[in-house]
Amino acid sequence: MTVQGRIAPFAETPAQRLELLHAMERKLLWLSAWMIHHANHVRPNRDGLKVGGHQASCASVVSIMTALYFEILRPQDRLAVKPHAGPVFHAVNWLFGRQSREKLETLRQFGGIQPYPSRVKDGAEVDFSTGSVGLGVALTSFGALVQDYVRLHGLGREEIPAGRHIAIVGDAELDEGNIYEALLEGWKHDVRNVWWIIDYNRQSLDSVVQDRLFGRIEGLFRDMGWNVVTLKYGRNLEAAFAREGGESLRRWIDDCPNSLYSALTFQGGAAWRAALLAELGREEGVRAIIDPLSDEELGALMTNLGGHDVATLLEAFRAQDAAGDQPTCFIAYTVKGMGLPFAGHKDNHAGLMTKEQMAGFKAEMRIRDGHEWDRFEGLDLPEAELQAFLGSVPFATPVAPEGRRLKAEPVPVPDAGFPRPKVAAGRKFSTQQAFGEVLAELGRGTGEAAAIARRIVTTSPDVTVSTNLGPWVNRRGVFDRHLKNDVFRDAKLASAQRWGMSPEGQHIELGIAEQNLFLLLSALGLAHDLYGARLLPIGTVYDPFVNRGLDALIYACYQDARFMLVSTPSGLTLAPEGGQHQSINTPLLGMAQDRLASFEPAYADELAILMRWGFEHMQKPDGSAVWLRLSTRGLEQPQRVLDPAAVVAGGHWMVPPAPGARIAIAYQGPVAPEAVAAFEELRTEEPGAGLLAITSPDRLHADWLAARRKARAGFGAPSWVEELLAPLAPGAAIVSVIDGHPAAHAWLGAVRGQRVVPLGVDHFGQAGDIPDLYREYGLDVDAILDACAQALLG
């Protein structure tokens, strides 16, 4: 018999099913501990370095993950598993048959499963990577927002119902500031269908956490509109509390400092007995509770916390499931290292069982030598019954025929029908203006670009208007789960912005926290995999404040999320702004960051080419996210025909050099007028000189490195930058100029052994106008000509 394509549940009573869940709980504890032990003590160690792992952190969350994965979760639910519980996650998938034994043996090995769950490295079973503490937790909130966006726009798969977004959270992760930024943003957007389950073991990497922290946690969540469910005690302790003297016992545990509770847990039943008798020995009824128990039984009773009691967890999860979609925080009390020899010890975070301890643990778990990896080794129930149970688990059913990672067809990007800025000859125009105009034209939603426009979703951290998204938003509206009128418009008050909000809007307005921008871009950029909807996300931010959200940007790229980042204005070209709004390192960030193609066009025609290419590149299997660094400086626009391939490859000759030329000037971004003026003066003496426009040192450099790797292997063609520089004489000089760190261009000399004099900005902080700042920081015409003279003189 089957139910919706899966084996029907065979366990007729709750007690039978609970027994099976306890078997899975036991198995997860063993497999996670053995996986780490095998990596450190069984597998050959060639370099002698500790491999590491987190046996104690895994143990504290085993019961929570048992209740979730083997009973509560539905196929459409999406999860972020706390980083240090990675081995438990892999063990779950091994029991489901979604992971191989060979992979379990490669934990933390080259080419093997990762220390922390990774979408890119560990496969389709990972919904959200969680290696960067706190970010995976917050991402579940933004994932829920994106799920709502997809469903309200009719872009998702109708056969897949809405899922919950669940984070299993280490309590120390709550020290991360991005958690609270995300909480506030979630409140603003009325985010639903989110559960955060806090593994409240009251231990961090270095110490025991502060007492009564749970009260602050609870208050913060309730203030943000969350329901809070505290799971402090398991059923055995609750039964003890119901007896005479039980309330005294409860008060004593409630008042017990975290450090003392941890120490007693590590010491065991005899220490518990001594402490309880010293404090409560004269209390009526207390001795009747504890005296009949052996030391082992007393230790088990005193550590019977809610987060280790599967029945208690199931009751709480089911109750909240029935209550609706309100975001909910479960504070599940646990013991770090529960069931292991070092349970409760304050130093157990990075602790590993010794070989002797593992031998004892193996005997306790009834694991025979040579059978450590057997799926059902050490369990009392028949294998057929256990296998049938696993087949009956709701989460065992794939969310779709293709599995947990959904498919969404790419959206065709037209060439001829893609908007280009209409700029009259000689008119000054900035790349930021051009970006706004292209988006505004797309916002009309007509012609060949209509399909693209429907899939674009923009977002910005309170700089929507100042980054030129205003016209797009005026046409496509602001997204909100609820209809909200624009009060100024309704009152007929003059305003350039029409900020009506509705479920049909295509702009998500954020507060000023940049971490939230990149977390939302990450969720939007994974919508094709998670929700079966192809989106084309665009996020805008001031260029210097990329640094404030850099951790989340790196995290988004690590997950291979696909989006277009537009950072503008950039550099010190935004002259009147003070030093805090200037940036110099972002070109280097663009070059260094994997899975991110970075560009800085100088002119509108280059930008239009890159935007069109970017929308296409974001959707390719071997594509990536795209970063456009733009400027507010208006430049006179050239009338020309460009080779799009050269612009995308990273550079093109504005004026090609004569064969064997002794010098060329290379520029990037808004310093183009100074480079052009210096070039015109230079070629009165060096008529063969060339003028090179660099649109992406990132693409040039990456292509060059790839070509070198192929050349070492004995095949491959020259890179694009080698072809660009080939006309120059072998000993020619290249003077480069960028409103950013000069190291972005300094590597050009290594391509063909030519001399490079890189001009750029290595310090900043002075407000002024462009002529003053360019003169001060060596970006003006005189500085470029001086560099040319220096280069020619050698």
Short mmCIF file of N, CA and C in Angstrom, two decimals, residues 278-367:
data_model
loop_
_atom_site.label_atom_id
_atom_site.label_comp_id
_atom_site.label_asym_id
_atom_site.label_seq_id
_atom_site.Cartn_x
_atom_site.Cartn_y
_atom_site.Cartn_z
N ALA A 278 22.75 18.18 49.48
CA ALA A 278 23.25 19.34 50.22
C ALA A 278 22.26 20.49 50.20
N GLU A 279 21.59 20.68 49.09
CA GLU A 279 20.69 21.82 48.94
C GLU A 279 19.24 21.49 49.32
N LEU A 280 18.81 20.26 49.00
CA LEU A 280 17.39 19.93 49.13
C LEU A 280 17.12 18.75 50.05
N GLY A 281 18.14 18.28 50.71
CA GLY A 281 17.98 17.06 51.51
C GLY A 281 16.89 17.14 52.55
N ARG A 282 16.59 18.32 53.06
CA ARG A 282 15.57 18.47 54.09
C ARG A 282 14.20 18.84 53.51
N GLU A 283 14.14 19.02 52.18
CA GLU A 283 12.86 19.39 51.55
C GLU A 283 11.94 18.17 51.51
N GLU A 284 10.69 18.37 51.87
CA GLU A 284 9.71 17.28 51.91
C GLU A 284 9.56 16.64 50.53
N GLY A 285 9.72 15.34 50.46
CA GLY A 285 9.46 14.60 49.23
C GLY A 285 10.62 14.46 48.28
N VAL A 286 11.66 15.30 48.39
CA VAL A 286 12.74 15.29 47.42
C VAL A 286 13.51 13.97 47.49
N ARG A 287 13.80 13.49 48.69
CA ARG A 287 14.57 12.25 48.81
C ARG A 287 13.79 11.06 48.25
N ALA A 288 12.47 11.13 48.33
CA ALA A 288 11.66 10.05 47.77
C ALA A 288 11.79 9.99 46.25
N ILE A 289 12.13 11.11 45.65
CA ILE A 289 12.33 11.15 44.20
C ILE A 289 13.70 10.60 43.83
N ILE A 290 14.73 11.00 44.58
CA ILE A 290 16.09 10.69 44.13
C ILE A 290 16.68 9.44 44.77
N ASP A 291 16.27 9.08 45.99
CA ASP A 291 16.91 7.95 46.68
C ASP A 291 16.73 6.62 45.95
N PRO A 292 15.56 6.33 45.37
CA PRO A 292 15.40 5.02 44.71
C PRO A 292 16.24 4.88 43.43
N LEU A 293 16.77 5.96 42.95
CA LEU A 293 17.47 5.94 41.66
C LEU A 293 18.95 5.61 41.85
N SER A 294 19.50 4.81 40.93
CA SER A 294 20.94 4.60 40.90
C SER A 294 21.61 5.89 40.43
N ASP A 295 22.93 5.95 40.60
CA ASP A 295 23.64 7.15 40.12
C ASP A 295 23.40 7.35 38.62
N GLU A 296 23.43 6.27 37.87
CA GLU A 296 23.23 6.39 36.42
C GLU A 296 21.82 6.89 36.12
N GLU A 297 20.83 6.36 36.83
CA GLU A 297 19.44 6.79 36.60
C GLU A 297 19.24 8.24 37.02
N LEU A 298 19.88 8.65 38.12
CA LEU A 298 19.75 10.03 38.57
C LEU A 298 20.39 10.98 37.57
N GLY A 299 21.56 10.62 37.05
CA GLY A 299 22.19 11.46 36.03
C GLY A 299 21.32 11.59 34.80
N ALA A 300 20.68 10.49 34.40
CA ALA A 300 19.79 10.54 33.24
C ALA A 300 18.59 11.42 33.50
N LEU A 301 18.03 11.32 34.74
CA LEU A 301 16.87 12.16 35.06
C LEU A 301 17.23 13.63 35.03
N MET A 302 18.35 14.00 35.63
CA MET A 302 18.72 15.40 35.76
C MET A 302 19.13 16.02 34.42
N THR A 303 19.39 15.22 33.42
CA THR A 303 19.71 15.75 32.09
C THR A 303 18.60 15.46 31.09
N ASN A 304 17.41 15.13 31.62
CA ASN A 304 16.25 14.88 30.74
C ASN A 304 15.64 16.23 30.33
N LEU A 305 16.35 16.92 29.45
CA LEU A 305 15.90 18.24 29.00
C LEU A 305 15.02 18.13 27.76
N GLY A 306 14.26 19.18 27.50
CA GLY A 306 13.30 19.15 26.40
C GLY A 306 13.92 18.88 25.04
N GLY A 307 15.12 19.40 24.82
CA GLY A 307 15.77 19.22 23.53
C GLY A 307 16.31 17.83 23.30
N HIS A 308 16.28 16.96 24.34
CA HIS A 308 16.71 15.57 24.19
C HIS A 308 15.55 14.60 24.33
N ASP A 309 14.35 15.11 24.44
CA ASP A 309 13.18 14.25 24.62
C ASP A 309 12.36 14.30 23.33
N VAL A 310 12.47 13.25 22.54
CA VAL A 310 11.83 13.24 21.22
C VAL A 310 10.33 13.45 21.33
N ALA A 311 9.69 12.83 22.32
CA ALA A 311 8.24 12.98 22.47
C ALA A 311 7.86 14.42 22.77
N THR A 312 8.65 15.08 23.63
CA THR A 312 8.38 16.49 23.94
C THR A 312 8.56 17.36 22.71
N LEU A 313 9.60 17.11 21.95
CA LEU A 313 9.85 17.87 20.73
C LEU A 313 8.71 17.69 19.73
N LEU A 314 8.29 16.45 19.53
CA LEU A 314 7.21 16.19 18.57
C LEU A 314 5.92 16.91 18.98
N GLU A 315 5.61 16.87 20.25
CA GLU A 315 4.39 17.52 20.73
C GLU A 315 4.43 19.02 20.44
N ALA A 316 5.58 19.64 20.69
CA ALA A 316 5.70 21.08 20.46
C ALA A 316 5.66 21.41 18.97
N PHE A 317 6.35 20.63 18.16
CA PHE A 317 6.37 20.89 16.71
C PHE A 317 4.98 20.71 16.11
N ARG A 318 4.29 19.67 16.52
CA ARG A 318 2.95 19.42 15.96
C ARG A 318 1.98 20.52 16.37
N ALA A 319 2.10 20.96 17.61
CA ALA A 319 1.20 22.01 18.09
C ALA A 319 1.40 23.29 17.29
N GLN A 320 2.66 23.64 17.03
CA GLN A 320 2.92 24.86 16.28
C GLN A 320 2.51 24.70 14.82
N ASP A 321 2.67 23.49 14.29
CA ASP A 321 2.26 23.23 12.92
C ASP A 321 0.76 23.47 12.77
N ALA A 322 0.01 23.05 13.77
CA ALA A 322 -1.45 23.23 13.71
C ALA A 322 -1.86 24.66 13.97
N ALA A 323 -0.99 25.45 14.61
CA ALA A 323 -1.35 26.81 15.02
C ALA A 323 -1.31 27.80 13.87
N GLY A 324 -0.61 27.49 12.78
CA GLY A 324 -0.55 28.42 11.65
C GLY A 324 0.86 28.74 11.23
N ASP A 325 1.00 29.84 10.50
CA ASP A 325 2.28 30.14 9.85
C ASP A 325 3.07 31.23 10.56
N GLN A 326 2.71 31.57 11.81
CA GLN A 326 3.46 32.60 12.54
C GLN A 326 4.91 32.16 12.72
N PRO A 327 5.87 33.04 12.49
CA PRO A 327 7.27 32.66 12.74
C PRO A 327 7.44 32.27 14.20
N THR A 328 8.20 31.20 14.42
CA THR A 328 8.28 30.63 15.77
C THR A 328 9.72 30.31 16.12
N CYS A 329 10.08 30.68 17.35
CA CYS A 329 11.39 30.34 17.91
C CYS A 329 11.19 29.29 18.99
N PHE A 330 11.84 28.14 18.80
CA PHE A 330 11.83 27.10 19.82
C PHE A 330 13.16 27.18 20.58
N ILE A 331 13.10 27.38 21.88
CA ILE A 331 14.31 27.35 22.71
C ILE A 331 14.38 25.96 23.33
N ALA A 332 15.19 25.10 22.72
CA ALA A 332 15.27 23.70 23.14
C ALA A 332 16.49 23.50 24.02
N TYR A 333 16.29 23.30 25.30
CA TYR A 333 17.40 23.08 26.23
C TYR A 333 18.06 21.74 25.94
N THR A 334 19.37 21.75 25.86
CA THR A 334 20.13 20.54 25.57
C THR A 334 21.41 20.52 26.41
N VAL A 335 22.12 19.40 26.33
CA VAL A 335 23.43 19.25 26.95
C VAL A 335 24.43 19.05 25.83
N LYS A 336 25.46 19.85 25.80
CA LYS A 336 26.49 19.70 24.77
C LYS A 336 27.28 18.42 25.05
N GLY A 337 27.29 17.54 24.05
CA GLY A 337 27.98 16.26 24.22
C GLY A 337 27.10 15.19 24.83
N MET A 338 25.78 15.38 24.81
CA MET A 338 24.87 14.43 25.44
C MET A 338 25.13 13.00 24.94
N GLY A 339 25.33 12.09 25.90
CA GLY A 339 25.57 10.70 25.54
C GLY A 339 27.01 10.35 25.29
N LEU A 340 27.91 11.34 25.35
CA LEU A 340 29.34 11.11 25.11
C LEU A 340 30.12 11.27 26.42
N PRO A 341 31.35 10.77 26.48
CA PRO A 341 32.10 10.80 27.75
C PRO A 341 32.36 12.20 28.29
N PHE A 342 32.38 13.20 27.42
CA PHE A 342 32.68 14.55 27.90
C PHE A 342 31.45 15.45 27.91
N ALA A 343 30.28 14.87 28.06
CA ALA A 343 29.04 15.66 28.10
C ALA A 343 29.12 16.71 29.20
N GLY A 344 28.82 17.96 28.83
CA GLY A 344 28.77 19.05 29.80
C GLY A 344 30.08 19.74 30.08
N HIS A 345 31.21 19.13 29.72
CA HIS A 345 32.49 19.75 30.04
C HIS A 345 32.64 21.04 29.23
N LYS A 346 33.10 22.09 29.87
CA LYS A 346 33.15 23.39 29.19
C LYS A 346 34.16 23.44 28.05
N ASP A 347 35.08 22.48 28.01
CA ASP A 347 36.10 22.46 26.95
C ASP A 347 35.77 21.47 25.84
N ASN A 348 34.52 21.00 25.78
CA ASN A 348 34.24 19.90 24.86
C ASN A 348 33.94 20.31 23.43
N HIS A 349 33.91 21.62 23.16
CA HIS A 349 33.49 22.05 21.83
C HIS A 349 34.35 21.41 20.73
N ALA A 350 35.65 21.49 20.86
CA ALA A 350 36.55 20.89 19.88
C ALA A 350 37.11 19.56 20.36
N GLY A 351 36.55 19.05 21.45
CA GLY A 351 37.06 17.81 22.01
C GLY A 351 36.74 16.61 21.14
N LEU A 352 37.63 15.64 21.15
CA LEU A 352 37.45 14.40 20.42
C LEU A 352 37.62 13.23 21.38
N MET A 353 36.81 12.22 21.21
CA MET A 353 36.99 11.03 22.02
C MET A 353 38.34 10.38 21.70
N THR A 354 39.02 9.94 22.75
CA THR A 354 40.24 9.17 22.55
C THR A 354 39.88 7.79 21.99
N LYS A 355 40.90 7.05 21.57
CA LYS A 355 40.64 5.70 21.07
C LYS A 355 40.03 4.83 22.16
N GLU A 356 40.48 5.02 23.39
CA GLU A 356 39.95 4.25 24.49
C GLU A 356 38.48 4.62 24.77
N GLN A 357 38.20 5.92 24.75
CA GLN A 357 36.82 6.35 24.96
C GLN A 357 35.91 5.84 23.85
N MET A 358 36.41 5.87 22.62
CA MET A 358 35.61 5.37 21.51
C MET A 358 35.36 3.87 21.66
N ALA A 359 36.33 3.13 22.13
CA ALA A 359 36.12 1.70 22.33
C ALA A 359 34.98 1.46 23.33
N GLY A 360 34.96 2.24 24.41
CA GLY A 360 33.89 2.12 25.39
C GLY A 360 32.55 2.53 24.81
N PHE A 361 32.56 3.61 24.05
CA PHE A 361 31.32 4.09 23.43
C PHE A 361 30.80 3.07 22.42
N LYS A 362 31.71 2.47 21.68
CA LYS A 362 31.32 1.46 20.68
C LYS A 362 30.64 0.28 21.37
N ALA A 363 31.22 -0.16 22.49
CA ALA A 363 30.62 -1.27 23.22
C ALA A 363 29.23 -0.90 23.76
N GLU A 364 29.12 0.33 24.27
CA GLU A 364 27.83 0.81 24.78
C GLU A 364 26.77 0.83 23.67
N MET A 365 27.18 1.18 22.46
CA MET A 365 26.25 1.26 21.32
C MET A 365 26.06 -0.09 20.63
N ARG A 366 26.76 -1.13 21.11
CA ARG A 366 26.66 -2.50 20.59
C ARG A 366 27.06 -2.57 19.11
N ILE A 367 28.18 -1.93 18.79
CA ILE A 367 28.71 -1.93 17.42
C ILE A 367 29.86 -2.91 17.34
#
